[in-house]
Amino acid sequence: CFFALKALNAQQAGAAAILIADDCNEPLITLNTPEETLATGYVQDIAIPSALITKSLGDRIKEALSNWEHVDINLHWREPLLRPDELVEYEFWTNGDNECGPTCDSQLEFINNFKGAAQILEQKGYTRFTPHYMTWYCPASFILAEQCKTQCINHGRYCAPDLKHYPNRGYDGKDIVIQNLRQACLFKVAKESGKPWLWWDYVTDFAIRCKWIDKYTKECADKVIRSLGIDVTKIDDCIGDTEADAQNPILEAEQKAQIGEGNREDVTMLPTLMINNRQYRGKLEKGAVLKAICAGFQDATEQAICLSEVLTDIETNRCSENNGGCWEDNIANITACRDTIRGRVCECPVVNGVKYYGDGYTNCESKHVYLTRKKPSLQTRDSGYTYCESKYISLVRKKLSLQRCNPSEIVVWAIILGLGVAGAAGYAYYKYKILVRSLLRYLLPHRLKVLECEVIFIC
């Protein structure tokens, strides 16, 4: 029965969680979801956590339990991905056939919804995205068979299944392989030009502009490519001769990438998303994938993009409520609360180059003194701030801070200030004399008495 039904049976038997051990030694794989018609009625009723574990781990647990040993199992959901640095690398194993049924419909819907976020992440240098395509090969003894001719290129080396239950599609598996190759080549050319994000534009535009019988014609694809400003001849050179009895370097690389190495698992189904070399095991929807990608950033490096206004879907906003339960100084407007994709953390901050120390929850202290906003005077604070004399005071921008000043600097600034005041007074007296002379020149021709001039002058 489906794993979902196993989980429901365990829940009804009183289990708080269920671990399903594999029956053979192999890397864990992603399982297809049960068909809706068979799963309807019980999937939504499952409320306990479940996980698939390796056979070796399952055997160890069973052996310990059979020996009446105490076994502790911790289910930790927050650390599923490697976080090596500030750059997240992810792969999307997809298919150029957008009309294969519900799976292809959901895949195209995800690409349409995720396109904007993916391009922003790539353009800002936060992620490195690579699309991949899965192909099969035709056994040598069947290369001349009609089935291989309609599903394969390069003499059976690269094939895609021909879905005969869609008789009016107007294209075969061979056309799908060529379209996959065209998309891979477009990504290669766009990446070389410094614009790898154009892949998302091509896939979405192609699905809209090339319909049904025109779906996989070169003419329709070339129109979309030209509209994106990409050189079609470079795409053609990359595709090469699909009828030649030779290997295609692009598709050869795709087949090698499909095989896992080290901790990286084999890719066995479409669509598959790999994040930091780990297989993503969640819903293929924008919000869930964004959370998974942001969980792949190294700690304290995800702030720039994951908590921005652009990707508000995944912002936690924990610091907006009661300061997240962290330490804060209302007078200086300093807080230890910091939002991350994994929730809020309470860490003493660094403010204007000054590091605060403490647990982040009840206490954060700095050995530097500062001025309060309400009172322009120095105070010794109970939280450990040291005493400081007035010669350490200076104002920087709009915030009050302390810096040590040299007494000679104060004398220099006082001389400069005095010269400035004297210059301003001299300039005012000079303008004053000019005004008097102008008035006299204007009034005397009108034969006004000197006394009247003096009165006007006084006023």
XYZ file of C-alpha atoms in Angstrom:
459
model
C 0.000 0.000 0.000
C 1.026 3.621 -0.324
C 3.285 5.113 2.344
C 0.484 7.577 3.058
C -1.795 4.666 3.989
C 0.942 3.185 6.183
C 1.123 6.515 8.025
C -2.651 6.604 8.520
C -2.675 3.027 9.844
C 0.102 3.904 12.290
C -1.793 6.995 13.440
C -4.984 5.004 14.011
C -2.966 2.460 16.000
C -1.872 5.256 18.362
C 1.584 6.106 16.966
C 2.936 9.617 17.525
C 5.167 9.372 14.437
C 6.218 6.800 11.867
C 9.636 5.915 10.436
C 9.501 3.761 7.323
C 12.716 1.836 6.720
C 13.792 1.023 3.174
C 13.922 -2.684 2.333
C 17.273 -2.504 0.497
C 20.552 -0.606 0.855
C 20.278 2.391 -1.477
C 20.252 6.192 -1.308
C 16.902 7.627 -0.290
C 14.751 8.700 -3.201
C 11.794 10.989 -3.691
C 8.547 9.072 -4.022
C 5.685 9.905 -6.330
C 2.553 11.107 -4.587
C -0.359 8.636 -4.688
C -3.004 9.191 -7.315
C -5.730 11.503 -6.112
C -8.456 8.971 -6.881
C -6.827 6.378 -4.611
C -5.645 8.730 -1.879
C -8.854 10.735 -1.538
C -10.373 10.325 1.874
C -7.330 9.643 4.016
C -4.325 11.815 3.048
C -5.866 14.923 4.593
C -6.553 12.978 7.798
C -2.869 12.277 8.531
C -1.661 14.444 11.420
C 1.523 12.653 12.559
C 5.006 13.254 11.101
C 6.503 10.562 8.881
C 9.915 9.953 7.350
C 11.651 7.451 5.099
C 14.955 6.185 6.529
C 17.718 3.981 5.152
C 17.720 0.237 5.687
C 20.922 0.409 7.743
C 19.420 2.920 10.174
C 16.230 0.891 10.395
C 18.190 -2.268 11.184
C 20.122 -0.500 13.956
C 16.899 0.766 15.545
C 15.249 -2.649 15.351
C 18.279 -4.372 16.856
C 18.435 -1.888 19.732
C 14.743 -2.329 20.471
C 14.987 -6.125 20.325
C 17.724 -5.920 22.974
C 15.445 -3.805 25.173
C 17.734 -0.803 24.820
C 16.482 2.761 25.217
C 16.341 4.561 21.850
C 15.892 8.319 21.398
C 14.709 9.552 17.989
C 14.807 13.279 17.186
C 12.932 14.527 14.122
C 14.582 17.793 13.117
C 12.952 19.594 10.192
C 14.885 22.862 10.125
C 18.259 21.654 8.843
C 17.523 19.593 5.707
C 19.980 21.415 3.433
C 23.687 22.086 3.365
C 24.546 25.767 3.935
C 28.169 26.180 2.813
C 28.231 29.887 1.928
C 26.204 32.944 0.930
C 25.457 31.501 -2.541
C 22.757 28.862 -3.045
C 23.140 26.544 -6.030
C 20.052 24.752 -7.264
C 19.127 22.568 -10.234
C 15.759 21.974 -11.821
C 15.367 18.719 -13.697
C 12.550 19.387 -16.104
C 11.133 18.445 -19.485
C 10.430 20.487 -22.606
C 7.099 18.715 -23.086
C 4.470 20.970 -21.525
C 1.489 18.941 -22.687
C 2.050 15.505 -21.166
C -0.786 15.757 -18.682
C -1.269 16.938 -15.042
C 2.422 16.577 -14.129
C 3.529 18.826 -16.973
C 0.723 21.281 -16.192
C 1.871 21.660 -12.581
C 5.491 21.943 -13.716
C 4.686 24.770 -16.127
C 2.563 26.494 -13.485
C 5.509 26.440 -11.099
C 7.856 27.904 -13.745
C 5.388 30.710 -14.465
C 4.935 31.561 -10.774
C 8.573 31.187 -9.751
C 10.065 33.001 -12.745
C 10.145 36.499 -11.209
C 11.737 35.426 -7.924
C 14.251 33.189 -9.712
C 15.400 36.017 -11.978
C 15.788 38.441 -9.063
C 17.818 35.901 -7.079
C 20.061 35.254 -10.083
C 20.515 38.890 -11.122
C 21.493 39.948 -7.601
C 24.025 37.130 -7.345
C 22.307 35.244 -4.518
C 21.807 31.985 -6.420
C 23.280 29.965 -9.263
C 20.579 28.143 -11.213
C 21.039 25.334 -13.744
C 18.297 23.530 -15.691
C 18.790 19.862 -16.521
C 17.089 17.381 -18.817
C 16.724 13.628 -18.523
C 17.083 11.366 -21.558
C 17.052 7.613 -22.166
C 18.828 5.527 -24.783
C 17.658 2.899 -27.240
C 19.301 -0.573 -27.098
C 21.574 -1.229 -30.066
C 19.423 -4.095 -31.353
C 16.387 -1.784 -31.654
C 17.984 1.293 -33.203
C 16.421 0.596 -36.605
C 12.972 -0.034 -35.115
C 10.253 2.487 -35.845
C 9.777 3.174 -32.128
C 13.401 4.242 -31.675
C 13.321 6.349 -34.839
C 10.358 8.363 -33.569
C 11.655 8.739 -30.006
C 15.417 9.170 -30.386
C 18.100 11.311 -32.016
C 21.757 10.602 -32.842
C 21.053 6.939 -33.662
C 19.279 5.994 -30.467
C 21.670 7.697 -28.045
C 19.137 10.179 -26.623
C 15.436 9.385 -26.396
C 12.197 10.573 -24.828
C 9.019 8.511 -24.469
C 6.317 9.013 -27.056
C 2.984 9.487 -25.286
C 0.588 7.882 -27.753
C -2.463 8.650 -25.616
C -2.212 12.214 -26.941
C -2.713 11.444 -30.649
C -3.376 15.050 -31.708
C -0.187 16.496 -30.279
C 1.507 16.662 -33.672
C 4.968 15.741 -32.348
C 6.872 12.660 -31.193
C 9.385 11.844 -28.485
C 12.172 12.789 -30.908
C 10.800 16.351 -31.047
C 10.790 16.501 -27.259
C 14.468 15.530 -27.099
C 15.355 18.242 -29.613
C 13.372 20.800 -27.623
C 15.166 19.744 -24.428
C 18.476 20.148 -26.248
C 17.423 23.568 -27.542
C 16.542 24.734 -24.027
C 19.864 23.448 -22.665
C 21.765 25.207 -25.451
C 19.828 28.428 -24.913
C 20.796 28.373 -21.250
C 24.437 27.774 -22.191
C 24.498 30.687 -24.685
C 22.577 33.012 -22.326
C 24.946 32.162 -19.469
C 27.982 32.912 -21.637
C 26.484 36.333 -22.381
C 25.995 37.017 -18.666
C 22.201 36.624 -18.713
C 21.380 33.045 -17.616
C 17.974 34.190 -16.325
C 16.720 34.469 -19.938
C 16.046 30.720 -19.756
C 12.946 31.439 -17.686
C 11.688 33.915 -20.299
C 12.215 31.458 -23.138
C 10.410 28.564 -21.443
C 7.373 30.658 -20.469
C 7.208 32.548 -23.793
C 7.597 29.336 -25.794
C 4.699 27.697 -23.948
C 2.462 30.659 -24.861
C 3.548 31.443 -28.406
C 4.041 27.924 -29.807
C 0.825 25.925 -29.604
C -0.018 22.338 -30.449
C 0.913 21.452 -34.018
C 3.465 24.288 -34.140
C 4.789 23.350 -30.724
C 8.133 21.899 -31.630
C 8.929 23.482 -34.965
C 12.272 25.224 -35.277
C 10.618 28.252 -36.890
C 8.432 28.928 -33.864
C 11.304 28.400 -31.439
C 13.580 30.736 -33.403
C 10.990 33.536 -33.214
C 10.976 33.310 -29.439
C 14.777 33.194 -29.286
C 15.149 36.286 -31.484
C 12.619 38.197 -29.377
C 14.941 37.720 -26.388
C 17.916 39.142 -28.268
C 19.799 35.827 -28.442
C 21.822 34.809 -31.507
C 19.985 31.891 -33.141
C 23.114 30.729 -34.999
C 24.860 30.079 -31.672
C 21.925 27.926 -30.587
C 22.056 25.961 -33.844
C 25.802 25.416 -33.518
C 25.269 24.107 -29.991
C 22.500 21.710 -31.079
C 24.575 20.285 -33.928
C 23.441 17.505 -36.244
C 20.762 15.433 -34.499
C 20.839 12.813 -37.276
C 24.564 12.130 -37.008
C 25.836 8.857 -35.585
C 27.831 10.695 -32.948
C 27.632 11.898 -29.374
C 26.197 15.288 -28.475
C 28.395 16.956 -25.803
C 25.455 18.776 -24.181
C 23.288 15.681 -23.758
C 26.289 13.588 -22.740
C 26.913 16.020 -19.894
C 23.233 15.802 -18.910
C 23.396 12.004 -18.680
C 26.498 12.190 -16.477
C 24.886 14.813 -14.225
C 21.917 12.492 -13.740
C 24.142 9.988 -11.920
C 24.749 10.871 -8.285
C 28.186 11.196 -6.713
C 29.060 11.147 -3.031
C 26.103 12.420 -1.022
C 24.354 13.487 -4.212
C 21.594 11.088 -5.216
C 20.618 9.849 -8.662
C 17.853 11.763 -10.409
C 15.168 9.240 -11.280
C 11.994 11.224 -11.848
C 10.707 14.464 -13.337
C 10.401 17.144 -12.155
C 13.153 17.101 -9.511
C 14.659 20.063 -7.662
C 18.172 19.879 -6.193
C 19.282 22.563 -3.696
C 22.914 22.667 -2.603
C 23.338 19.145 -3.975
C 20.452 17.824 -1.890
C 17.155 16.668 -3.310
C 14.227 18.920 -2.412
C 11.316 16.937 -0.962
C 8.454 19.380 -0.793
C 5.661 20.878 -2.832
C 6.602 22.341 -6.187
C 5.169 25.778 -5.525
C 6.697 29.227 -5.229
C 6.418 29.800 -1.489
C 7.672 26.355 -0.466
C 10.614 26.423 -2.892
C 11.620 29.939 -1.804
C 11.721 28.786 1.811
C 13.847 25.802 0.847
C 16.285 27.953 -1.155
C 16.606 30.506 1.647
C 17.202 27.672 4.111
C 20.245 26.847 1.982
C 22.011 30.135 2.726
C 24.740 30.191 5.331
C 23.571 31.564 8.678
C 23.299 35.377 8.765
C 23.680 35.697 4.970
C 20.063 35.228 3.944
C 18.878 38.607 5.225
C 19.550 40.570 2.049
C 17.044 38.762 -0.149
C 14.911 36.430 1.973
C 13.644 39.204 4.230
C 13.269 41.890 1.580
C 10.087 43.417 0.276
C 10.553 41.513 -2.979
C 10.131 38.116 -1.335
C 7.627 38.951 1.378
C 6.096 35.487 1.102
C 8.784 34.060 3.359
C 9.397 36.849 5.854
C 8.764 35.727 9.420
C 8.205 39.182 11.030
C 8.804 37.705 14.459
C 10.612 40.841 15.679
C 7.514 42.985 15.152
C 5.671 41.318 18.026
C 7.027 42.063 21.503
C 10.495 42.377 19.946
C 10.532 38.606 19.530
C 11.147 38.227 23.263
C 14.703 39.546 22.854
C 16.655 42.286 24.647
C 16.129 45.873 23.527
C 17.092 49.402 24.563
C 14.150 51.680 23.847
C 16.131 54.877 24.526
C 18.939 54.091 22.088
C 16.592 52.178 19.731
C 18.796 49.064 19.766
C 17.483 45.511 19.605
C 18.960 42.022 19.715
C 16.106 40.530 17.672
C 16.948 39.494 14.107
C 14.599 37.916 11.579
C 15.870 34.906 9.637
C 14.229 32.392 7.359
C 14.480 29.890 10.216
C 12.671 32.228 12.615
C 13.898 34.973 14.893
C 17.206 34.795 16.742
C 18.283 36.862 19.758
C 21.859 38.033 19.207
C 23.509 41.125 20.647
C 23.991 43.539 17.742
C 26.837 45.571 16.313
C 25.888 49.272 16.187
C 28.110 51.796 14.397
C 31.057 49.462 14.746
C 30.438 48.869 18.460
C 29.925 45.231 19.457
C 27.420 44.417 22.216
C 27.897 41.330 24.383
C 25.380 39.243 26.296
C 22.885 36.414 25.929
C 20.633 38.467 23.622
C 17.541 37.698 25.657
C 17.919 39.615 28.921
C 21.211 41.439 28.591
C 23.424 43.104 25.980
C 26.245 45.387 27.063
C 28.998 47.447 25.505
C 32.043 49.018 27.118
C 31.467 52.165 25.078
C 29.442 55.036 26.508
C 26.806 56.918 24.575
C 24.510 59.914 25.010
C 20.792 59.594 25.538
C 18.538 61.451 23.147
C 16.457 63.138 25.840
C 19.359 64.575 27.831
C 22.558 65.923 26.206
C 24.660 64.898 29.167
C 26.785 61.966 30.177
C 25.500 59.380 32.587
C 26.950 56.215 34.019
C 24.499 53.380 33.208
C 23.768 50.398 35.408
C 24.364 47.989 32.535
C 28.122 48.428 32.722
C 28.885 51.581 30.760
C 31.999 53.377 31.949
C 32.359 57.011 33.020
C 33.585 59.526 30.465
C 34.622 63.166 30.670
C 33.324 65.936 28.449
C 36.452 66.045 26.295
C 35.341 62.790 24.667
C 32.109 64.224 23.248
C 31.461 64.884 19.563
C 28.390 64.787 17.350
C 28.319 62.585 14.238
C 25.510 63.033 11.663
C 22.148 63.022 13.428
C 23.020 60.507 16.116
C 24.888 61.309 19.346
C 28.061 59.335 19.794
C 31.380 59.653 21.592
C 34.818 60.051 20.106
C 38.055 61.114 21.732
C 39.104 64.679 20.728
C 42.588 66.182 20.898
C 42.668 69.499 22.919
C 44.745 71.112 20.154
C 41.960 70.354 17.721
C 39.514 72.272 19.910
C 41.793 75.353 19.856
C 42.094 75.172 16.072
C 38.340 74.927 15.633
C 37.838 77.879 18.027
C 40.222 80.057 15.954
C 38.458 79.041 12.740
C 35.081 79.852 14.275
C 36.327 83.271 15.444
C 37.697 84.141 12.015
C 34.398 83.138 10.493
C 32.421 85.401 12.803
C 34.790 88.341 12.179
C 34.562 87.858 8.436
C 30.787 87.790 8.554
C 30.674 91.001 10.634
C 33.040 92.774 8.242
C 30.999 91.716 5.254
C 27.779 92.978 6.926
C 29.398 96.415 7.686
C 30.590 96.640 4.081
C 27.099 96.003 2.716
C 25.741 98.503 5.246
C 27.952 101.338 3.935
C 26.975 100.591 0.345
C 23.310 100.856 1.300
C 23.846 104.272 2.972
C 25.642 105.696 -0.056
C 22.919 104.475 -2.371
C 20.211 106.120 -0.332
C 22.078 109.422 -0.209
C 22.628 109.455 -3.970
C 18.952 108.857 -4.509
C 17.595 111.360 -1.989
C 19.922 114.354 -2.398
C 18.857 115.150 -5.993
C 15.347 115.541 -4.651
C 16.613 118.396 -2.385
C 15.762 116.740 0.879
C 17.199 118.247 4.001
C 20.076 116.603 5.707
C 17.959 116.180 8.817
C 15.276 114.347 6.849
C 17.954 112.117 5.379
C 19.177 111.335 8.839
C 15.677 110.500 10.018
C 15.113 108.171 7.067
C 18.482 106.768 7.759
C 17.705 106.047 11.378
C 14.456 104.347 10.492
